[in-house]
């Protein structure tokens, strides 16, 4: 009895304490994890949602009648269609200098009426049918975009074809557009960053047409006539310099017909305009524009690399680590996070046809300004001297690959990607191959290219703000 | 999963019938549910690409700051990226970056919002991160000071160095007087530099609670899955007592104000008329008529005011009207115009007022129907970009709009009659508090 009793108690005790201990350990472990541990790897391993394969196939189609080629990306989730197109070498730098701004003027006048539809009738139809149509120019090219529902697509294609082939250029619309452009020129310099952008272009590009005002020249704009506008369309809107991207709810067969409807009766050839390569000097010069203002804004530039260059990806990655988007770049961590000197600082690859650049900028109060410049130069020098680490390279690649699908959020963006794939000769399979291109980049590539391009003594700075306030010269 | 498939077939059938019965389709086809802790969750499926935008909206903004503590809400928004008990310092940014996320946040008068757009395979990481900073915010004194400096620089960059933003703030001060909408969202530079860590933490403790927040998931995700995940990541956060929110004055004293500001940087004159207007929370019945009125008067280049001022009178280069109804207190309607070079301010103001009066007198059934059609023709585009959808829905829900009202936008617009538009216009232009603002170059530049 006694023995048994004794035995029994001991056994219960032991189990009881064990249970408590297990519970305590388990509870403690749970609490510890809940309060103190954040392990991204574990979260992803236990995630219910896994990476999905995503069909990014791009097809090249040829229109049945005029045999015009276009890229097509099908997306049937929403009954809408986006078409982006580009007329190469019809941008602002190709304008005759006495007509500087004619391309921008044509871009805004093409939606001001065509055929027998005057400006109001044309716009009324666009709005009633919810058709988005717009044209724009950059230094290199003349671009357009169309967004339509399937329901109204026939009207949309007809209107776009009319706009490209029979723009009206009515006197009153020309006059109003000129007045709007002249006001835009005035407003451009209301914000110090507007003055800076113009001054930086002049300083960097000198005599090259890229130094021009992106709206145009006031005197030239005032003098442009209807005949000149018609000539512009005749010379630059043709099938020979055209690139088209179509995205959305459309079949291959339909896409071909659409291309014919919009573009078949454009002239076969236009005038070919060549703009010379820009010969730029990067010698570390600094231009300060003195103007009373709350902050000094800085724009800086150095020699860059063209999109088709074999070193594009290595430089792209090096720059991403140095000053790419987000708050995680070296520049942002050094100037913003660690020292609180500026709200934002970045650097990026500017890919204009005739003058690829590395560009960057920031804005800071006068007392902080010199320190930020110092940080920029130091970080550039460090990039050239020490390059990046294996870990940094891996992180950058992870970002570029994992963020890749984010660009497919809207069909407008997709159709414009299709155009740039053609312009930059990236190949029909680019969307499938792009992540592999990123993966292939080696540490040696990045560090070799970094040494070649990040030379702090060559950066050109153009700054605007109150320099006397802190004795900056 | 099988069950859900059956359900969707059933729903598909149902929707055919519904479609016949009701002409208007829903805009987003979203699903709404609440967690036990009070967190409102809205899911907007969009399967175009394998990405999801997560947004967390806190129903607290700059209006809820104590007097003299301007900028607290915004500084807190910045500090939410400066560390928690689990995710130290700025690790948040590097985790999001390494996983290809796009992340940001913004503070408004009525709410504060955070977002991450992620590949669907990384979404749960963003959910874990948002859930963590909903309850575990913890940053160092040093981080606080640096971030306050950054916010000061932001104020300098975005407002002090930008003449039109500076003018905009001044104009709102005149219009809103003693109402908290008069205050600047960022706080004044002096207020910002006086804020301390305790101010910000007290604000966080009072308002950042699941029962004062909305989680929006928009993109390649099904409501059933979203429900499981919302429970998993946000379900354990304890609800908290939410602090007192702004007391909005009634503003029953009618006045008309005027502000003319000459700034040396300004090179071309512009005029704006701001009206205190009904919102989804005040005089709600006028909201849809006012949306139609704004479109009729000044949306696009076929609008009534564009025709009158730009094409007929030729006294303006551009004119536009916009109406903001997603506010916790009163809304606002603005008419903005650029007078043509050489037209003097007084004359232009008279012309603008006359055009407004005529436009209201000319409201008729035919034109209102046309306007409504234009407003609704492009509704299907709203289903294109999941990021935009998350923003639109979140902002409306955070201001207190019901999911039904958001979905039934088209029907609510269709129902508006010309008589209701006229009545709303008369109420607004006849008796609402308003300010006429003019910004122009200083004399010597003229």
CSV table of C-alpha atoms in Angstrom, one decimal, chain A residues 193-375:
chain,number,residue,atom,x,y,z
A,193,UNK,CA,13.4,73.1,-60.2
A,194,UNK,CA,12.0,74.3,-63.6
A,195,UNK,CA,14.7,76.9,-64.0
A,196,UNK,CA,17.3,74.3,-62.9
A,197,UNK,CA,16.1,71.7,-65.5
A,198,UNK,CA,16.6,74.2,-68.3
A,199,UNK,CA,19.9,75.4,-67.0
A,200,UNK,CA,21.2,71.9,-66.5
A,201,UNK,CA,20.3,70.9,-70.0
A,202,UNK,CA,22.2,74.0,-71.4
A,203,UNK,CA,25.2,73.3,-69.2
A,204,UNK,CA,25.4,69.5,-70.0
A,205,UNK,CA,24.4,69.6,-73.7
A,206,UNK,CA,25.9,72.9,-74.8
A,207,UNK,CA,25.3,73.3,-78.5
A,208,UNK,CA,23.6,70.0,-79.0
A,209,UNK,CA,19.8,70.2,-79.7
A,210,UNK,CA,19.2,68.3,-76.4
A,211,UNK,CA,19.9,71.6,-74.7
A,212,UNK,CA,16.6,72.9,-76.1
A,213,UNK,CA,13.6,73.8,-74.0
A,214,UNK,CA,11.3,70.7,-74.0
A,215,UNK,CA,8.3,72.9,-74.8
A,216,UNK,CA,10.0,74.8,-77.6
A,217,UNK,CA,11.2,78.3,-78.3
A,218,UNK,CA,8.8,81.2,-77.7
A,219,UNK,CA,9.8,83.1,-80.8
A,220,UNK,CA,9.6,80.0,-83.0
A,221,UNK,CA,6.2,79.0,-81.6
A,222,UNK,CA,4.7,82.4,-82.4
A,223,UNK,CA,5.7,82.2,-86.0
A,224,UNK,CA,4.7,78.6,-86.9
A,225,UNK,CA,2.1,78.4,-89.6
A,226,UNK,CA,-0.5,75.9,-90.6
A,227,UNK,CA,1.5,74.9,-93.7
A,228,UNK,CA,4.5,74.2,-91.5
A,229,UNK,CA,2.3,72.0,-89.2
A,230,UNK,CA,1.0,70.1,-92.2
A,231,UNK,CA,4.6,69.6,-93.5
A,232,UNK,CA,5.6,68.3,-90.1
A,233,UNK,CA,2.9,65.6,-90.3
A,234,UNK,CA,3.8,64.8,-93.9
A,235,UNK,CA,7.5,64.5,-93.1
A,236,UNK,CA,7.4,62.7,-89.8
A,237,UNK,CA,4.2,60.6,-89.4
A,238,UNK,CA,5.0,57.7,-91.7
A,239,UNK,CA,5.1,54.0,-91.8
A,240,UNK,CA,8.9,53.8,-92.2
A,241,UNK,CA,9.7,55.1,-88.7
A,242,UNK,CA,6.7,53.6,-86.9
A,243,UNK,CA,6.7,51.2,-84.0
A,244,UNK,CA,3.4,49.8,-82.5
A,245,UNK,CA,2.6,47.9,-79.3
A,246,UNK,CA,-0.9,46.5,-78.6
A,247,UNK,CA,-2.0,45.2,-75.2
A,248,UNK,CA,-5.4,44.0,-74.0
A,249,UNK,CA,-8.4,42.0,-74.9
A,250,UNK,CA,-7.8,41.4,-78.6
A,251,UNK,CA,-7.0,38.4,-80.8
A,252,UNK,CA,-4.1,38.1,-83.2
A,253,UNK,CA,-6.3,38.4,-86.2
A,254,UNK,CA,-8.1,41.4,-84.8
A,255,UNK,CA,-4.8,43.1,-83.9
A,256,UNK,CA,-3.7,42.8,-87.5
A,257,UNK,CA,-6.9,44.4,-88.8
A,258,UNK,CA,-6.7,47.1,-86.2
A,259,UNK,CA,-3.2,48.0,-87.3
A,260,UNK,CA,-4.4,48.3,-90.9
A,261,UNK,CA,-7.4,50.4,-89.8
A,262,UNK,CA,-5.2,52.9,-88.0
A,263,UNK,CA,-1.9,53.0,-89.9
A,264,UNK,CA,-2.4,51.5,-93.4
A,265,UNK,CA,-3.0,54.7,-95.2
A,266,UNK,CA,-0.1,56.6,-93.6
A,267,UNK,CA,2.6,57.6,-96.1
A,268,UNK,CA,5.1,54.9,-96.8
A,269,UNK,CA,8.1,57.1,-96.1
A,270,UNK,CA,8.9,60.3,-94.4
A,271,UNK,CA,11.9,62.6,-94.3
A,272,UNK,CA,14.7,61.1,-92.4
A,273,UNK,CA,16.3,63.4,-89.9
A,274,UNK,CA,19.6,62.6,-88.3
A,275,UNK,CA,20.6,64.2,-85.0
A,276,UNK,CA,24.3,64.0,-84.3
A,277,UNK,CA,25.7,62.2,-81.2
A,278,UNK,CA,26.2,64.7,-78.4
A,279,UNK,CA,29.9,65.3,-77.6
A,280,UNK,CA,29.8,66.1,-73.9
A,281,UNK,CA,32.5,67.1,-71.5
A,282,UNK,CA,32.4,65.8,-67.9
A,283,UNK,CA,35.1,67.7,-66.1
A,284,UNK,CA,33.7,68.2,-62.6
A,285,UNK,CA,32.5,71.8,-63.3
A,286,UNK,CA,29.9,73.4,-61.1
A,287,UNK,CA,27.4,76.0,-62.1
A,288,UNK,CA,25.5,77.8,-59.4
A,289,UNK,CA,22.4,79.9,-60.1
A,290,UNK,CA,21.8,82.3,-57.3
A,291,UNK,CA,18.2,82.9,-56.4
A,292,UNK,CA,16.4,83.4,-53.1
A,293,UNK,CA,14.7,80.2,-52.1
A,294,UNK,CA,14.1,77.9,-49.2
A,295,UNK,CA,16.4,75.1,-50.4
A,296,UNK,CA,19.2,74.6,-52.9
A,297,UNK,CA,18.3,72.1,-55.6
A,298,UNK,CA,21.0,70.2,-57.3
A,299,UNK,CA,21.1,68.3,-60.6
A,300,UNK,CA,24.2,66.3,-61.4
A,301,UNK,CA,25.3,64.3,-64.4
A,302,UNK,CA,28.0,62.0,-65.7
A,303,UNK,CA,28.7,59.9,-68.7
A,304,UNK,CA,26.3,56.9,-69.0
A,305,UNK,CA,25.6,54.0,-71.3
A,306,UNK,CA,23.1,53.2,-74.1
A,307,UNK,CA,20.4,50.6,-73.6
A,308,UNK,CA,21.9,48.2,-76.2
A,309,UNK,CA,25.5,48.4,-74.8
A,310,UNK,CA,26.8,45.1,-73.4
A,311,UNK,CA,27.5,46.7,-70.1
A,312,UNK,CA,24.0,48.1,-69.6
A,313,UNK,CA,23.0,45.6,-66.9
A,314,UNK,CA,26.1,45.8,-64.8
A,315,UNK,CA,25.9,49.6,-64.8
A,316,UNK,CA,22.2,49.5,-64.2
A,317,UNK,CA,22.8,47.3,-61.1
A,318,UNK,CA,25.7,49.4,-59.9
A,319,UNK,CA,23.6,52.5,-60.1
A,320,UNK,CA,20.6,50.8,-58.4
A,321,UNK,CA,22.9,50.1,-55.4
A,322,UNK,CA,24.3,53.6,-55.4
A,323,UNK,CA,21.1,55.7,-55.9
A,324,UNK,CA,18.2,53.6,-57.3
A,325,UNK,CA,14.6,54.0,-56.4
A,326,UNK,CA,13.5,53.6,-52.8
A,327,UNK,CA,15.1,54.5,-49.5
A,328,UNK,CA,17.6,51.7,-49.5
A,329,UNK,CA,20.2,53.0,-51.8
A,330,UNK,CA,23.7,54.0,-50.5
A,331,UNK,CA,23.0,57.7,-51.3
A,332,UNK,CA,19.6,57.6,-49.5
A,333,UNK,CA,20.9,55.8,-46.5
A,334,UNK,CA,23.9,58.1,-46.2
A,335,UNK,CA,22.3,61.5,-46.8
A,336,UNK,CA,18.7,60.9,-45.7
A,337,UNK,CA,18.5,58.1,-43.2
A,338,UNK,CA,21.8,58.5,-41.4
A,339,UNK,CA,22.1,62.3,-41.4
A,340,UNK,CA,18.6,63.6,-42.1
A,341,UNK,CA,20.0,66.2,-44.6
A,342,UNK,CA,17.4,65.8,-47.4
A,343,UNK,CA,14.0,64.5,-48.1
A,344,UNK,CA,15.2,62.6,-51.1
A,345,UNK,CA,18.2,61.8,-53.2
A,346,UNK,CA,18.6,59.5,-56.2
A,347,UNK,CA,20.5,58.7,-59.3
A,348,UNK,CA,19.3,57.1,-62.5
A,349,UNK,CA,20.4,56.1,-66.0
A,350,UNK,CA,19.1,58.6,-68.5
A,351,UNK,CA,18.7,56.8,-71.9
A,352,UNK,CA,18.3,59.4,-74.5
A,353,UNK,CA,19.4,58.2,-78.0
A,354,UNK,CA,22.3,60.6,-78.5
A,355,UNK,CA,23.6,61.1,-75.0
A,356,UNK,CA,23.2,58.4,-72.4
A,357,UNK,CA,23.9,59.7,-68.9
A,358,UNK,CA,24.0,58.9,-65.3
A,359,UNK,CA,21.9,61.6,-63.7
A,360,UNK,CA,20.8,62.5,-60.2
A,361,UNK,CA,19.5,65.1,-57.9
A,362,UNK,CA,18.5,66.3,-54.4
A,363,UNK,CA,17.1,69.3,-52.6
A,364,UNK,CA,18.4,70.6,-49.2
A,365,UNK,CA,18.5,73.7,-47.1
A,366,UNK,CA,21.6,75.8,-47.6
A,367,UNK,CA,23.3,74.7,-44.4
A,368,UNK,CA,23.0,71.1,-45.4
A,369,UNK,CA,23.9,71.6,-49.1
A,370,UNK,CA,27.7,71.2,-49.0
A,371,UNK,CA,27.5,68.1,-46.8
A,372,UNK,CA,25.2,66.4,-49.3
A,373,UNK,CA,27.5,67.2,-52.2
A,374,UNK,CA,30.4,65.8,-50.2
A,375,UNK,CA,28.3,62.6,-49.6
